[in-house]
Amino acid sequence: MPKIVDQDHYSREILEGALVAFGEHGYNGLSVREIARSLSVSTGTLYHYFDSKHDLFLHVVDYQTDQLADRLRAHGTGATPSDRLHSLLEHVRGNEAWYIRYNRICLDYLRVRDERGTVVMSTTTERAVDALGDALGIDPAAARFVLVCIFGLVTQRDLDGGATSFDEQARLLGSWVRDGSRRMSSR
Protein backbone atom coordinates (compact mmCIF):
# COMPACT_ATOMS: atom_id res chain seq x y z
CA MET A 1 0.00 0.00 0.00
CA PRO A 2 1.41 3.44 -0.91
CA LYS A 3 2.55 5.76 1.84
CA ILE A 4 0.09 8.57 2.57
CA VAL A 5 1.85 11.93 2.80
CA ASP A 6 0.37 15.02 4.39
CA GLN A 7 1.49 17.39 1.65
CA ASP A 8 0.86 20.58 3.65
CA HIS A 9 2.89 19.27 6.57
CA TYR A 10 5.69 18.05 4.30
CA SER A 11 5.74 21.39 2.46
CA ARG A 12 6.11 23.20 5.82
CA GLU A 13 9.01 20.90 6.73
CA ILE A 14 10.71 21.78 3.45
CA LEU A 15 10.14 25.49 4.11
CA GLU A 16 11.55 25.17 7.66
CA GLY A 17 14.70 23.50 6.36
CA ALA A 18 15.05 25.86 3.41
CA LEU A 19 14.78 28.95 5.58
CA VAL A 20 17.68 27.68 7.70
CA ALA A 21 19.70 26.94 4.55
CA PHE A 22 18.95 30.33 2.96
CA GLY A 23 19.61 32.06 6.28
CA GLU A 24 23.04 30.46 6.58
CA HIS A 25 24.19 30.49 2.94
CA GLY A 26 22.07 33.09 1.16
CA TYR A 27 20.11 32.75 -2.04
CA ASN A 28 23.13 32.82 -4.33
CA GLY A 29 25.13 30.58 -2.03
CA LEU A 30 22.97 27.54 -2.74
CA SER A 31 21.92 25.48 -5.71
CA VAL A 32 18.70 23.47 -5.76
CA ARG A 33 20.82 20.34 -5.41
CA GLU A 34 22.53 21.74 -2.29
CA ILE A 35 19.19 22.73 -0.79
CA ALA A 36 17.81 19.25 -1.47
CA ARG A 37 20.89 17.65 0.06
CA SER A 38 20.64 19.81 3.19
CA LEU A 39 17.01 18.68 3.55
CA SER A 40 17.76 15.03 2.77
CA VAL A 41 15.32 15.03 -0.13
CA SER A 42 15.72 14.68 -3.87
CA THR A 43 15.70 17.65 -6.23
CA GLY A 44 12.60 16.06 -7.77
CA THR A 45 10.86 16.37 -4.42
CA LEU A 46 11.68 20.09 -4.26
CA TYR A 47 10.40 20.58 -7.81
CA HIS A 48 7.23 18.69 -6.92
CA TYR A 49 6.41 21.35 -4.30
CA PHE A 50 8.07 24.43 -5.80
CA ASP A 51 8.57 25.51 -9.41
CA SER A 52 12.13 26.79 -8.94
CA LYS A 53 14.68 27.90 -6.38
CA HIS A 54 13.24 31.41 -6.73
CA ASP A 55 9.73 30.09 -6.06
CA LEU A 56 11.00 28.21 -2.98
CA PHE A 57 12.77 31.36 -1.77
CA LEU A 58 9.63 33.50 -2.08
CA HIS A 59 7.59 30.84 -0.27
CA VAL A 60 10.22 30.82 2.51
CA VAL A 61 9.88 34.62 2.87
CA ASP A 62 6.09 34.33 2.97
CA TYR A 63 6.17 31.43 5.44
CA GLN A 64 8.63 33.16 7.71
CA THR A 65 6.57 36.35 7.65
CA ASP A 66 3.59 34.34 8.91
CA GLN A 67 5.82 33.26 11.79
CA LEU A 68 6.95 36.86 12.34
CA ALA A 69 3.37 38.12 12.50
CA ASP A 70 2.48 35.38 14.99
CA ARG A 71 5.53 36.23 17.13
CA LEU A 72 4.74 39.95 17.10
CA ARG A 73 1.13 39.39 18.13
CA ALA A 74 1.98 36.79 20.79
CA HIS A 75 4.74 38.74 22.50
CA GLY A 76 3.38 42.28 22.48
CA THR A 77 1.58 41.95 25.81
CA GLY A 78 0.99 44.47 28.57
CA ALA A 79 -1.32 47.26 29.69
CA THR A 80 0.29 50.15 27.78
CA PRO A 81 2.08 50.48 24.43
CA SER A 82 5.31 50.90 26.39
CA ASP A 83 4.71 47.67 28.36
CA ARG A 84 3.82 45.82 25.15
CA LEU A 85 6.94 47.10 23.42
CA HIS A 86 9.09 46.05 26.39
CA SER A 87 7.59 42.54 26.26
CA LEU A 88 8.18 42.34 22.52
CA LEU A 89 11.78 43.57 22.78
CA GLU A 90 12.49 40.95 25.47
CA HIS A 91 11.19 38.34 23.05
CA VAL A 92 13.37 39.70 20.21
CA ARG A 93 16.42 39.70 22.50
CA GLY A 94 15.80 36.09 23.55
CA ASN A 95 15.25 34.98 19.94
CA GLU A 96 17.73 37.23 18.20
CA ALA A 97 19.18 34.42 16.07
CA TRP A 98 15.74 33.82 14.54
CA TYR A 99 15.29 37.54 13.81
CA ILE A 100 18.77 37.76 12.30
CA ARG A 101 18.02 34.80 10.02
CA TYR A 102 14.69 36.34 8.98
CA ASN A 103 16.40 39.65 8.32
CA ARG A 104 19.19 38.05 6.28
CA ILE A 105 16.67 36.25 4.11
CA CYS A 106 14.71 39.45 3.49
CA LEU A 107 17.86 41.42 2.73
CA ASP A 108 19.06 38.65 0.44
CA TYR A 109 15.90 39.23 -1.57
CA LEU A 110 17.47 42.49 -2.78
CA ARG A 111 19.80 40.39 -4.94
CA VAL A 112 16.99 38.47 -6.64
CA ARG A 113 14.47 41.28 -6.94
CA ASP A 114 11.79 40.85 -9.59
CA GLU A 115 8.15 41.84 -10.04
CA ARG A 116 6.70 38.81 -8.23
CA GLY A 117 9.23 39.12 -5.42
CA THR A 118 8.51 42.83 -5.02
CA VAL A 119 4.83 42.02 -4.50
CA VAL A 120 5.73 39.31 -1.96
CA MET A 121 8.08 41.62 -0.05
CA SER A 122 5.61 44.52 -0.06
CA THR A 123 2.83 42.25 1.16
CA THR A 124 5.00 40.68 3.87
CA THR A 125 6.04 44.10 5.14
CA GLU A 126 2.42 45.21 5.39
CA ARG A 127 1.52 42.00 7.25
CA ALA A 128 4.34 42.64 9.72
CA VAL A 129 3.28 46.27 10.20
CA ASP A 130 -0.34 45.20 10.79
CA ALA A 131 0.73 42.52 13.29
CA LEU A 132 2.98 44.95 15.16
CA GLY A 133 0.27 47.61 15.19
CA ASP A 134 -2.18 45.06 16.60
CA ALA A 135 0.33 43.85 19.19
CA LEU A 136 1.26 47.31 20.44
CA GLY A 137 -2.09 49.01 19.86
CA ILE A 138 -0.55 51.74 17.70
CA ASP A 139 -1.32 53.19 14.30
CA PRO A 140 0.34 51.82 11.12
CA ALA A 141 2.82 54.70 10.76
CA ALA A 142 4.08 54.23 14.31
CA ALA A 143 4.13 50.44 13.84
CA ARG A 144 6.25 50.83 10.70
CA PHE A 145 8.66 53.08 12.61
CA VAL A 146 8.99 50.56 15.46
CA LEU A 147 9.45 47.69 12.97
CA VAL A 148 12.20 49.65 11.21
CA CYS A 149 13.88 50.31 14.57
CA ILE A 150 13.73 46.66 15.62
CA PHE A 151 15.12 45.36 12.35
CA GLY A 152 17.64 48.20 12.18
CA LEU A 153 18.91 47.09 15.59
CA VAL A 154 18.96 43.43 14.52
CA THR A 155 20.85 44.37 11.34
CA GLN A 156 23.40 46.50 13.20
CA ARG A 157 24.02 43.81 15.81
CA ASP A 158 24.48 41.25 13.03
CA LEU A 159 26.93 43.55 11.24
CA ASP A 160 28.99 44.43 14.31
CA GLY A 161 28.89 41.03 15.99
CA GLY A 162 26.67 42.23 18.83
CA ALA A 163 28.79 45.24 19.78
CA THR A 164 25.78 47.56 19.62
CA SER A 165 24.03 47.37 22.96
CA PHE A 166 20.58 45.82 22.66
CA ASP A 167 19.66 47.22 26.09
CA GLU A 168 20.65 50.78 25.24
CA GLN A 169 18.80 50.79 21.93
CA ALA A 170 15.73 49.12 23.47
CA ARG A 171 15.75 51.76 26.23
CA LEU A 172 15.90 54.57 23.65
CA LEU A 173 13.06 53.06 21.62
CA GLY A 174 11.04 52.51 24.79
CA SER A 175 11.52 56.15 25.83
CA TRP A 176 10.33 57.28 22.41
CA VAL A 177 7.19 55.18 22.83
CA ARG A 178 6.61 56.50 26.37
CA ASP A 179 7.27 60.14 25.42
CA GLY A 180 5.59 59.90 22.04
CA SER A 181 2.61 57.84 23.14
CA ARG A 182 0.45 60.98 23.24
CA ARG A 183 1.06 61.34 19.51
CA MET A 184 0.43 57.66 18.74
CA SER A 185 -3.19 56.88 18.07
CA SER A 186 -4.52 53.80 19.83
CA ARG A 187 -6.42 51.13 17.98
CSV table of C-alpha atoms in Angstrom, one decimal:
chain,number,residue,atom,x,y,z
A,1,MET,CA,0.0,0.0,0.0
A,2,PRO,CA,1.4,3.4,-0.9
A,3,LYS,CA,2.6,5.8,1.8
A,4,ILE,CA,0.1,8.6,2.6
A,5,VAL,CA,1.9,11.9,2.8
A,6,ASP,CA,0.4,15.0,4.4
A,7,GLN,CA,1.5,17.4,1.6
A,8,ASP,CA,0.9,20.6,3.6
A,9,HIS,CA,2.9,19.3,6.6
A,10,TYR,CA,5.7,18.1,4.3
A,11,SER,CA,5.7,21.4,2.5
A,12,ARG,CA,6.1,23.2,5.8
A,13,GLU,CA,9.0,20.9,6.7
A,14,ILE,CA,10.7,21.8,3.5
A,15,LEU,CA,10.1,25.5,4.1
A,16,GLU,CA,11.6,25.2,7.7
A,17,GLY,CA,14.7,23.5,6.4
A,18,ALA,CA,15.1,25.9,3.4
A,19,LEU,CA,14.8,29.0,5.6
A,20,VAL,CA,17.7,27.7,7.7
A,21,ALA,CA,19.7,26.9,4.5
A,22,PHE,CA,18.9,30.3,3.0
A,23,GLY,CA,19.6,32.1,6.3
A,24,GLU,CA,23.0,30.5,6.6
A,25,HIS,CA,24.2,30.5,2.9
A,26,GLY,CA,22.1,33.1,1.2
A,27,TYR,CA,20.1,32.7,-2.0
A,28,ASN,CA,23.1,32.8,-4.3
A,29,GLY,CA,25.1,30.6,-2.0
A,30,LEU,CA,23.0,27.5,-2.7
A,31,SER,CA,21.9,25.5,-5.7
A,32,VAL,CA,18.7,23.5,-5.8
A,33,ARG,CA,20.8,20.3,-5.4
A,34,GLU,CA,22.5,21.7,-2.3
A,35,ILE,CA,19.2,22.7,-0.8
A,36,ALA,CA,17.8,19.3,-1.5
A,37,ARG,CA,20.9,17.6,0.1
A,38,SER,CA,20.6,19.8,3.2
A,39,LEU,CA,17.0,18.7,3.6
A,40,SER,CA,17.8,15.0,2.8
A,41,VAL,CA,15.3,15.0,-0.1
A,42,SER,CA,15.7,14.7,-3.9
A,43,THR,CA,15.7,17.6,-6.2
A,44,GLY,CA,12.6,16.1,-7.8
A,45,THR,CA,10.9,16.4,-4.4
A,46,LEU,CA,11.7,20.1,-4.3
A,47,TYR,CA,10.4,20.6,-7.8
A,48,HIS,CA,7.2,18.7,-6.9
A,49,TYR,CA,6.4,21.3,-4.3
A,50,PHE,CA,8.1,24.4,-5.8
A,51,ASP,CA,8.6,25.5,-9.4
A,52,SER,CA,12.1,26.8,-8.9
A,53,LYS,CA,14.7,27.9,-6.4
A,54,HIS,CA,13.2,31.4,-6.7
A,55,ASP,CA,9.7,30.1,-6.1
A,56,LEU,CA,11.0,28.2,-3.0
A,57,PHE,CA,12.8,31.4,-1.8
A,58,LEU,CA,9.6,33.5,-2.1
A,59,HIS,CA,7.6,30.8,-0.3
A,60,VAL,CA,10.2,30.8,2.5
A,61,VAL,CA,9.9,34.6,2.9
A,62,ASP,CA,6.1,34.3,3.0
A,63,TYR,CA,6.2,31.4,5.4
A,64,GLN,CA,8.6,33.2,7.7
A,65,THR,CA,6.6,36.3,7.6
A,66,ASP,CA,3.6,34.3,8.9
A,67,GLN,CA,5.8,33.3,11.8
A,68,LEU,CA,7.0,36.9,12.3
A,69,ALA,CA,3.4,38.1,12.5
A,70,ASP,CA,2.5,35.4,15.0
A,71,ARG,CA,5.5,36.2,17.1
A,72,LEU,CA,4.7,40.0,17.1
A,73,ARG,CA,1.1,39.4,18.1
A,74,ALA,CA,2.0,36.8,20.8
A,75,HIS,CA,4.7,38.7,22.5
A,76,GLY,CA,3.4,42.3,22.5
A,77,THR,CA,1.6,41.9,25.8
A,78,GLY,CA,1.0,44.5,28.6
A,79,ALA,CA,-1.3,47.3,29.7
A,80,THR,CA,0.3,50.1,27.8
A,81,PRO,CA,2.1,50.5,24.4
A,82,SER,CA,5.3,50.9,26.4
A,83,ASP,CA,4.7,47.7,28.4
A,84,ARG,CA,3.8,45.8,25.2
A,85,LEU,CA,6.9,47.1,23.4
A,86,HIS,CA,9.1,46.1,26.4
A,87,SER,CA,7.6,42.5,26.3
A,88,LEU,CA,8.2,42.3,22.5
A,89,LEU,CA,11.8,43.6,22.8
A,90,GLU,CA,12.5,41.0,25.5
A,91,HIS,CA,11.2,38.3,23.1
A,92,VAL,CA,13.4,39.7,20.2
A,93,ARG,CA,16.4,39.7,22.5
A,94,GLY,CA,15.8,36.1,23.5
A,95,ASN,CA,15.2,35.0,19.9
A,96,GLU,CA,17.7,37.2,18.2
A,97,ALA,CA,19.2,34.4,16.1
A,98,TRP,CA,15.7,33.8,14.5
A,99,TYR,CA,15.3,37.5,13.8
A,100,ILE,CA,18.8,37.8,12.3
A,101,ARG,CA,18.0,34.8,10.0
A,102,TYR,CA,14.7,36.3,9.0
A,103,ASN,CA,16.4,39.7,8.3
A,104,ARG,CA,19.2,38.0,6.3
A,105,ILE,CA,16.7,36.3,4.1
A,106,CYS,CA,14.7,39.4,3.5
A,107,LEU,CA,17.9,41.4,2.7
A,108,ASP,CA,19.1,38.6,0.4
A,109,TYR,CA,15.9,39.2,-1.6
A,110,LEU,CA,17.5,42.5,-2.8
A,111,ARG,CA,19.8,40.4,-4.9
A,112,VAL,CA,17.0,38.5,-6.6
A,113,ARG,CA,14.5,41.3,-6.9
A,114,ASP,CA,11.8,40.8,-9.6
A,115,GLU,CA,8.2,41.8,-10.0
A,116,ARG,CA,6.7,38.8,-8.2
A,117,GLY,CA,9.2,39.1,-5.4
A,118,THR,CA,8.5,42.8,-5.0
A,119,VAL,CA,4.8,42.0,-4.5
A,120,VAL,CA,5.7,39.3,-2.0
A,121,MET,CA,8.1,41.6,0.0
A,122,SER,CA,5.6,44.5,-0.1
A,123,THR,CA,2.8,42.2,1.2
A,124,THR,CA,5.0,40.7,3.9
A,125,THR,CA,6.0,44.1,5.1
A,126,GLU,CA,2.4,45.2,5.4
A,127,ARG,CA,1.5,42.0,7.3
A,128,ALA,CA,4.3,42.6,9.7
A,129,VAL,CA,3.3,46.3,10.2
A,130,ASP,CA,-0.3,45.2,10.8
A,131,ALA,CA,0.7,42.5,13.3
A,132,LEU,CA,3.0,45.0,15.2
A,133,GLY,CA,0.3,47.6,15.2
A,134,ASP,CA,-2.2,45.1,16.6
A,135,ALA,CA,0.3,43.9,19.2
A,136,LEU,CA,1.3,47.3,20.4
A,137,GLY,CA,-2.1,49.0,19.9
A,138,ILE,CA,-0.5,51.7,17.7
A,139,ASP,CA,-1.3,53.2,14.3
A,140,PRO,CA,0.3,51.8,11.1
A,141,ALA,CA,2.8,54.7,10.8
A,142,ALA,CA,4.1,54.2,14.3
A,143,ALA,CA,4.1,50.4,13.8
A,144,ARG,CA,6.2,50.8,10.7
A,145,PHE,CA,8.7,53.1,12.6
A,146,VAL,CA,9.0,50.6,15.5
A,147,LEU,CA,9.4,47.7,13.0
A,148,VAL,CA,12.2,49.6,11.2
A,149,CYS,CA,13.9,50.3,14.6
A,150,ILE,CA,13.7,46.7,15.6
A,151,PHE,CA,15.1,45.4,12.3
A,152,GLY,CA,17.6,48.2,12.2
A,153,LEU,CA,18.9,47.1,15.6
A,154,VAL,CA,19.0,43.4,14.5
A,155,THR,CA,20.9,44.4,11.3
A,156,GLN,CA,23.4,46.5,13.2
A,157,ARG,CA,24.0,43.8,15.8
A,158,ASP,CA,24.5,41.3,13.0
A,159,LEU,CA,26.9,43.6,11.2
A,160,ASP,CA,29.0,44.4,14.3
A,161,GLY,CA,28.9,41.0,16.0
A,162,GLY,CA,26.7,42.2,18.8
A,163,ALA,CA,28.8,45.2,19.8
A,164,THR,CA,25.8,47.6,19.6
A,165,SER,CA,24.0,47.4,23.0
A,166,PHE,CA,20.6,45.8,22.7
A,167,ASP,CA,19.7,47.2,26.1
A,168,GLU,CA,20.6,50.8,25.2
A,169,GLN,CA,18.8,50.8,21.9
A,170,ALA,CA,15.7,49.1,23.5
A,171,ARG,CA,15.7,51.8,26.2
A,172,LEU,CA,15.9,54.6,23.6
A,173,LEU,CA,13.1,53.1,21.6
A,174,GLY,CA,11.0,52.5,24.8
A,175,SER,CA,11.5,56.1,25.8
A,176,TRP,CA,10.3,57.3,22.4
A,177,VAL,CA,7.2,55.2,22.8
A,178,ARG,CA,6.6,56.5,26.4
A,179,ASP,CA,7.3,60.1,25.4
A,180,GLY,CA,5.6,59.9,22.0
A,181,SER,CA,2.6,57.8,23.1
A,182,ARG,CA,0.5,61.0,23.2
A,183,ARG,CA,1.1,61.3,19.5
A,184,MET,CA,0.4,57.7,18.7
A,185,SER,CA,-3.2,56.9,18.1
A,186,SER,CA,-4.5,53.8,19.8
A,187,ARG,CA,-6.4,51.1,18.0
